[in-house]
mmCIF file of C-alpha atoms in Angstrom:
data_model
loop_
_atom_site.group_PDB
_atom_site.id
_atom_site.type_symbol
_atom_site.label_atom_id
_atom_site.label_comp_id
_atom_site.label_asym_id
_atom_site.label_seq_id
_atom_site.Cartn_x
_atom_site.Cartn_y
_atom_site.Cartn_z
ATOM 1 C CA VAL A 1 9.298 6.727 -35.065
ATOM 2 C CA LYS A 2 9.164 4.032 -32.763
ATOM 3 C CA VAL A 3 8.534 4.654 -29.131
ATOM 4 C CA GLU A 4 11.001 2.348 -26.836
ATOM 5 C CA GLY A 5 9.343 1.070 -23.346
ATOM 6 C CA ARG A 6 5.961 1.598 -21.992
ATOM 7 C CA SER A 7 5.071 5.370 -21.990
ATOM 8 C CA GLY A 8 1.773 6.373 -23.286
ATOM 9 C CA ILE A 9 3.395 8.350 -26.333
ATOM 10 C CA SER A 10 2.427 7.870 -28.873
ATOM 11 C CA THR A 11 4.230 8.376 -32.433
ATOM 12 C CA SER A 12 1.636 10.778 -33.891
ATOM 13 C CA GLU A 13 2.232 13.361 -31.231
ATOM 14 C CA LEU A 14 6.624 13.673 -31.695
ATOM 15 C CA THR A 15 5.489 13.864 -36.106
ATOM 16 C CA PRO A 16 5.421 17.492 -35.366
ATOM 17 C CA TYR A 17 8.970 17.529 -34.405
ATOM 18 C CA ILE A 18 10.393 15.695 -37.539
ATOM 19 C CA LYS A 19 12.184 19.245 -39.437
ATOM 20 C CA GLN A 20 11.753 17.377 -42.620
ATOM 21 C CA GLN A 21 9.222 15.824 -44.225
ATOM 22 C CA PRO A 22 8.772 12.905 -46.595
ATOM 23 C CA VAL A 23 6.935 13.438 -50.363
ATOM 24 C CA THR A 24 2.994 13.459 -49.659
ATOM 25 C CA SER A 25 2.735 11.504 -53.134
ATOM 26 C CA ILE A 26 4.980 9.707 -55.561
ATOM 27 C CA LEU A 27 2.293 11.265 -57.832
ATOM 28 C CA SER A 28 3.003 14.840 -56.979
ATOM 29 C CA SER A 29 6.248 14.238 -57.100
ATOM 30 C CA GLY A 30 6.154 12.773 -61.008
ATOM 31 C CA PHE A 31 4.345 15.886 -61.821
ATOM 32 C CA TYR A 32 7.204 17.825 -61.024
ATOM 33 C CA ASN A 33 9.979 15.589 -62.819
ATOM 34 C CA LEU A 34 7.606 15.615 -65.644
ATOM 35 C CA ALA A 35 8.392 19.383 -66.269
ATOM 36 C CA GLY A 36 11.974 19.571 -66.422
ATOM 37 C CA ARG A 37 13.436 22.709 -66.498
ATOM 38 C CA GLY A 38 11.225 24.421 -69.591
ATOM 39 C CA THR A 39 9.815 27.308 -68.963
ATOM 40 C CA LYS A 40 6.717 27.093 -71.157
ATOM 41 C CA TRP A 41 3.181 26.058 -71.064
ATOM 42 C CA PRO A 42 3.451 21.639 -70.319
ATOM 43 C CA SER A 43 6.308 22.321 -68.092
ATOM 44 C CA THR A 44 5.342 24.999 -66.230
ATOM 45 C CA MET A 45 1.782 23.036 -65.709
ATOM 46 C CA PHE A 46 3.079 20.287 -64.592
ATOM 47 C CA ARG A 47 5.434 21.738 -62.288
ATOM 48 C CA LYS A 48 2.352 23.770 -60.859
ATOM 49 C CA MET A 49 0.501 20.179 -60.697
ATOM 50 C CA GLY A 50 3.149 18.748 -58.429
ATOM 51 C CA THR A 51 5.943 19.447 -55.307
ATOM 52 C CA PRO A 52 9.068 19.884 -55.701
ATOM 53 C CA PRO A 53 11.397 16.323 -54.077
ATOM 54 C CA VAL A 54 12.374 16.419 -50.782
ATOM 55 C CA VAL A 55 16.263 16.965 -50.487
ATOM 56 C CA PHE A 56 18.177 14.960 -46.796
ATOM 57 C CA ASP A 57 19.251 17.371 -44.726
ATOM 58 C CA SER A 58 21.217 15.966 -41.802
ATOM 59 C CA THR A 59 21.358 19.609 -40.060
ATOM 60 C CA LEU A 60 16.963 19.260 -39.927
ATOM 61 C CA MET A 61 17.631 15.102 -38.929
ATOM 62 C CA VAL A 62 19.861 17.236 -35.299
ATOM 63 C CA GLU A 63 16.835 19.867 -35.194
ATOM 64 C CA SER A 64 14.430 16.960 -35.035
ATOM 65 C CA VAL A 65 16.305 15.246 -32.306
ATOM 66 C CA LYS A 66 16.076 18.555 -30.476
ATOM 67 C CA GLY A 67 12.489 19.101 -31.330
ATOM 68 C CA ILE A 68 11.295 15.624 -29.277
ATOM 69 C CA THR A 69 13.612 16.018 -26.702
ATOM 70 C CA GLU A 70 12.356 19.724 -25.997
ATOM 71 C CA HIS A 71 9.133 18.227 -26.305
ATOM 72 C CA LEU A 72 9.145 14.901 -23.781
ATOM 73 C CA GLU A 73 10.925 17.595 -21.283
ATOM 74 C CA TYR A 74 7.791 19.569 -21.228
ATOM 75 C CA LEU A 75 6.021 16.677 -20.796
ATOM 76 C CA GLY A 76 7.628 16.291 -18.048
ATOM 77 C CA TYR A 77 9.916 12.900 -19.414
ATOM 78 C CA TYR A 78 13.453 14.077 -17.552
ATOM 79 C CA GLY A 79 16.506 12.631 -19.053
ATOM 80 C CA SER A 80 14.694 11.010 -22.633
ATOM 81 C CA LYS A 81 17.191 9.484 -25.082
ATOM 82 C CA VAL A 82 16.329 10.259 -28.451
ATOM 83 C CA GLY A 83 18.128 9.430 -31.530
ATOM 84 C CA CYS A 84 18.062 9.532 -35.023
ATOM 85 C CA ARG A 85 19.728 7.140 -37.810
ATOM 86 C CA PRO A 86 19.336 7.739 -41.334
ATOM 87 C CA GLU A 87 18.935 5.135 -43.309
ATOM 88 C CA TYR A 88 20.022 4.564 -47.361
ATOM 89 C CA LYS A 89 17.597 3.082 -49.649
ATOM 90 C CA GLY A 90 19.495 3.083 -52.988
ATOM 91 C CA LYS A 91 20.428 6.386 -54.679
ATOM 92 C CA HIS A 92 17.853 8.721 -54.273
ATOM 93 C CA ALA A 93 15.600 7.739 -51.233
ATOM 94 C CA VAL A 94 16.713 7.993 -47.476
ATOM 95 C CA LYS A 95 14.386 6.684 -44.345
ATOM 96 C CA LEU A 96 15.245 8.367 -40.778
ATOM 97 C CA VAL A 97 14.585 6.460 -38.364
ATOM 98 C CA PHE A 98 13.738 7.712 -35.053
ATOM 99 C CA SER A 99 14.599 5.810 -31.766
ATOM 100 C CA VAL A 100 13.191 7.634 -28.650
ATOM 101 C CA VAL A 101 13.525 5.922 -25.068
ATOM 102 C CA PRO A 102 11.361 8.583 -22.345
ATOM 103 C CA GLY A 103 13.287 9.244 -19.243
ATOM 104 C CA GLY A 104 11.789 9.264 -15.986
ATOM 105 C CA ARG A 105 8.902 11.296 -14.869
ATOM 106 C CA LYS A 106 8.697 12.714 -11.210
ATOM 107 C CA ALA A 107 5.227 12.482 -8.808
ATOM 108 C CA ILE A 108 4.714 15.018 -7.139
ATOM 109 C CA THR A 109 4.988 14.515 -3.108
ATOM 110 C CA ASP A 110 4.703 17.363 -1.250
ATOM 111 C CA ILE A 111 2.741 20.886 -2.366
ATOM 112 C CA ARG A 112 3.558 24.076 -0.831
ATOM 113 C CA TYR A 113 1.540 27.351 -1.315
ATOM 114 C CA ASN A 114 2.806 31.271 -0.271
ATOM 115 C CA LEU A 115 -0.697 33.006 -0.901
ATOM 116 C CA PRO A 116 -1.632 36.754 -0.069
ATOM 117 C CA GLN A 117 -2.468 37.486 3.684
ATOM 118 C CA ASP A 118 -5.895 38.143 2.074
ATOM 119 C CA SER A 119 -7.648 35.282 4.668
ATOM 120 C CA LEU A 120 -10.726 35.572 2.110
ATOM 121 C CA PHE A 121 -9.007 35.283 -1.105
ATOM 122 C CA ARG A 122 -7.143 32.133 1.043
ATOM 123 C CA ALA A 123 -10.034 30.826 1.826
ATOM 124 C CA GLU A 124 -11.204 30.835 -2.174
ATOM 125 C CA PHE A 125 -7.731 29.308 -2.597
ATOM 126 C CA ALA A 126 -8.648 26.235 -0.362
ATOM 127 C CA ALA A 127 -11.668 26.151 -1.204
ATOM 128 C CA ASP A 128 -10.124 25.459 -5.434
ATOM 129 C CA THR A 129 -7.856 22.857 -4.528
ATOM 130 C CA ALA A 130 -9.908 20.462 -5.340
ATOM 131 C CA SER A 131 -10.547 21.681 -8.803
ATOM 132 C CA SER A 132 -6.352 21.861 -9.177
ATOM 133 C CA PRO A 133 -4.583 18.884 -11.461
ATOM 134 C CA VAL A 134 -1.428 19.615 -9.976
ATOM 135 C CA ARG A 135 -2.242 17.310 -6.582
ATOM 136 C CA GLU A 136 0.059 14.672 -4.561
ATOM 137 C CA GLY A 137 0.726 11.879 -6.519
ATOM 138 C CA VAL A 138 0.530 13.410 -10.171
ATOM 139 C CA PHE A 139 3.631 13.463 -12.720
ATOM 140 C CA LEU A 140 5.296 17.195 -12.851
ATOM 141 C CA SER A 141 5.319 18.260 -15.654
ATOM 142 C CA GLN A 142 5.569 21.933 -17.768
ATOM 143 C CA ASP A 143 2.305 20.829 -19.097
ATOM 144 C CA LEU A 144 0.666 20.530 -16.272
ATOM 145 C CA LEU A 145 1.884 23.659 -14.693
ATOM 146 C CA GLU A 146 0.704 25.740 -17.284
ATOM 147 C CA ARG A 147 -2.946 24.210 -17.561
ATOM 148 C CA GLU A 148 -3.109 24.866 -13.919
ATOM 149 C CA SER A 149 -1.913 28.753 -14.070
ATOM 150 C CA SER A 150 -4.553 29.373 -16.996
ATOM 151 C CA ARG A 151 -7.515 27.742 -15.430
ATOM 152 C CA GLY A 152 -6.584 28.622 -11.494
ATOM 153 C CA SER A 153 -6.064 32.269 -12.716
ATOM 154 C CA SER A 154 -9.503 31.921 -15.473
ATOM 155 C CA TYR A 155 -11.403 30.523 -11.889
ATOM 156 C CA PHE A 156 -10.240 33.806 -9.797
ATOM 157 C CA ARG A 157 -11.289 36.418 -12.662
ATOM 158 C CA ARG A 158 -14.567 35.245 -12.450
ATOM 159 C CA ARG A 159 -15.021 35.066 -9.047
ATOM 160 C CA GLY A 160 -13.798 39.226 -9.069
ATOM 161 C CA TYR A 161 -9.986 38.768 -8.755
ATOM 162 C CA TYR A 162 -9.226 40.919 -12.176
ATOM 163 C CA ASP A 163 -5.481 40.976 -11.715
ATOM 164 C CA LEU A 164 -4.832 37.732 -11.173
ATOM 165 C CA ASN A 165 -3.488 35.832 -14.603
ATOM 166 C CA LYS A 166 -1.526 33.331 -15.110
ATOM 167 C CA THR A 167 1.512 35.655 -14.768
ATOM 168 C CA ALA A 168 0.864 35.884 -10.901
ATOM 169 C CA TYR A 169 1.301 31.625 -10.656
ATOM 170 C CA SER A 170 5.243 30.600 -10.253
ATOM 171 C CA PHE A 171 6.063 27.327 -10.199
ATOM 172 C CA VAL A 172 9.573 26.292 -7.799
ATOM 173 C CA ALA A 173 9.973 22.199 -8.062
ATOM 174 C CA ASP A 174 12.700 20.373 -6.075
ATOM 175 C CA THR A 175 12.899 17.346 -8.520
ATOM 176 C CA LEU A 176 15.426 15.594 -6.085
ATOM 177 C CA SER A 177 12.821 15.981 -2.659
ATOM 178 C CA GLU A 178 10.154 15.526 -5.646
ATOM 179 C CA GLY A 179 8.027 18.530 -3.760
ATOM 180 C CA LEU A 180 6.495 21.300 -5.759
ATOM 181 C CA SER A 181 6.374 25.392 -3.865
ATOM 182 C CA ILE A 182 3.346 27.668 -5.583
ATOM 183 C CA ASP A 183 3.916 31.138 -5.346
ATOM 184 C CA ILE A 184 0.997 33.265 -6.097
ATOM 185 C CA LYS A 185 0.986 36.284 -6.030
ATOM 186 C CA SER A 186 -2.566 38.719 -5.795
#
């Protein structure tokens, strides 16, 4: 995986979304190949010690591109370009080269809260906004919003609002005006 541009995304962060992984050990696949097709003791032992060869599947390549693209969207990189091309090395080897150009990120410029009318809850919510990772100037992402709904609901349950869970949070993001509306039902 090659990430182009300055994004702060590491290749190791995208690797789990690649559906087809290479053979982990040449030695292990060598044992498997030594087994041949036999059903008796030496063949079965070698087959158990080894791992079968990985057969290139182009549909998994397409799924990998989709998975990486979706993960980048989750992190807030909207409009990312992800491509993959196979490089054939002889008759029996294929190397997949992924090219990733992260899309643009949107910083939050305005936050509006829609809160229940309970004045005690409003006061406690206002006191907790300093602890919230969602604030103006921070890049918008689904990851950020999920973390905030989990953090906030946990905080308020500890404060006695037992009915408030993370599903009480709803977010509406306007990426054109870069505003965020947070609706909390208690």
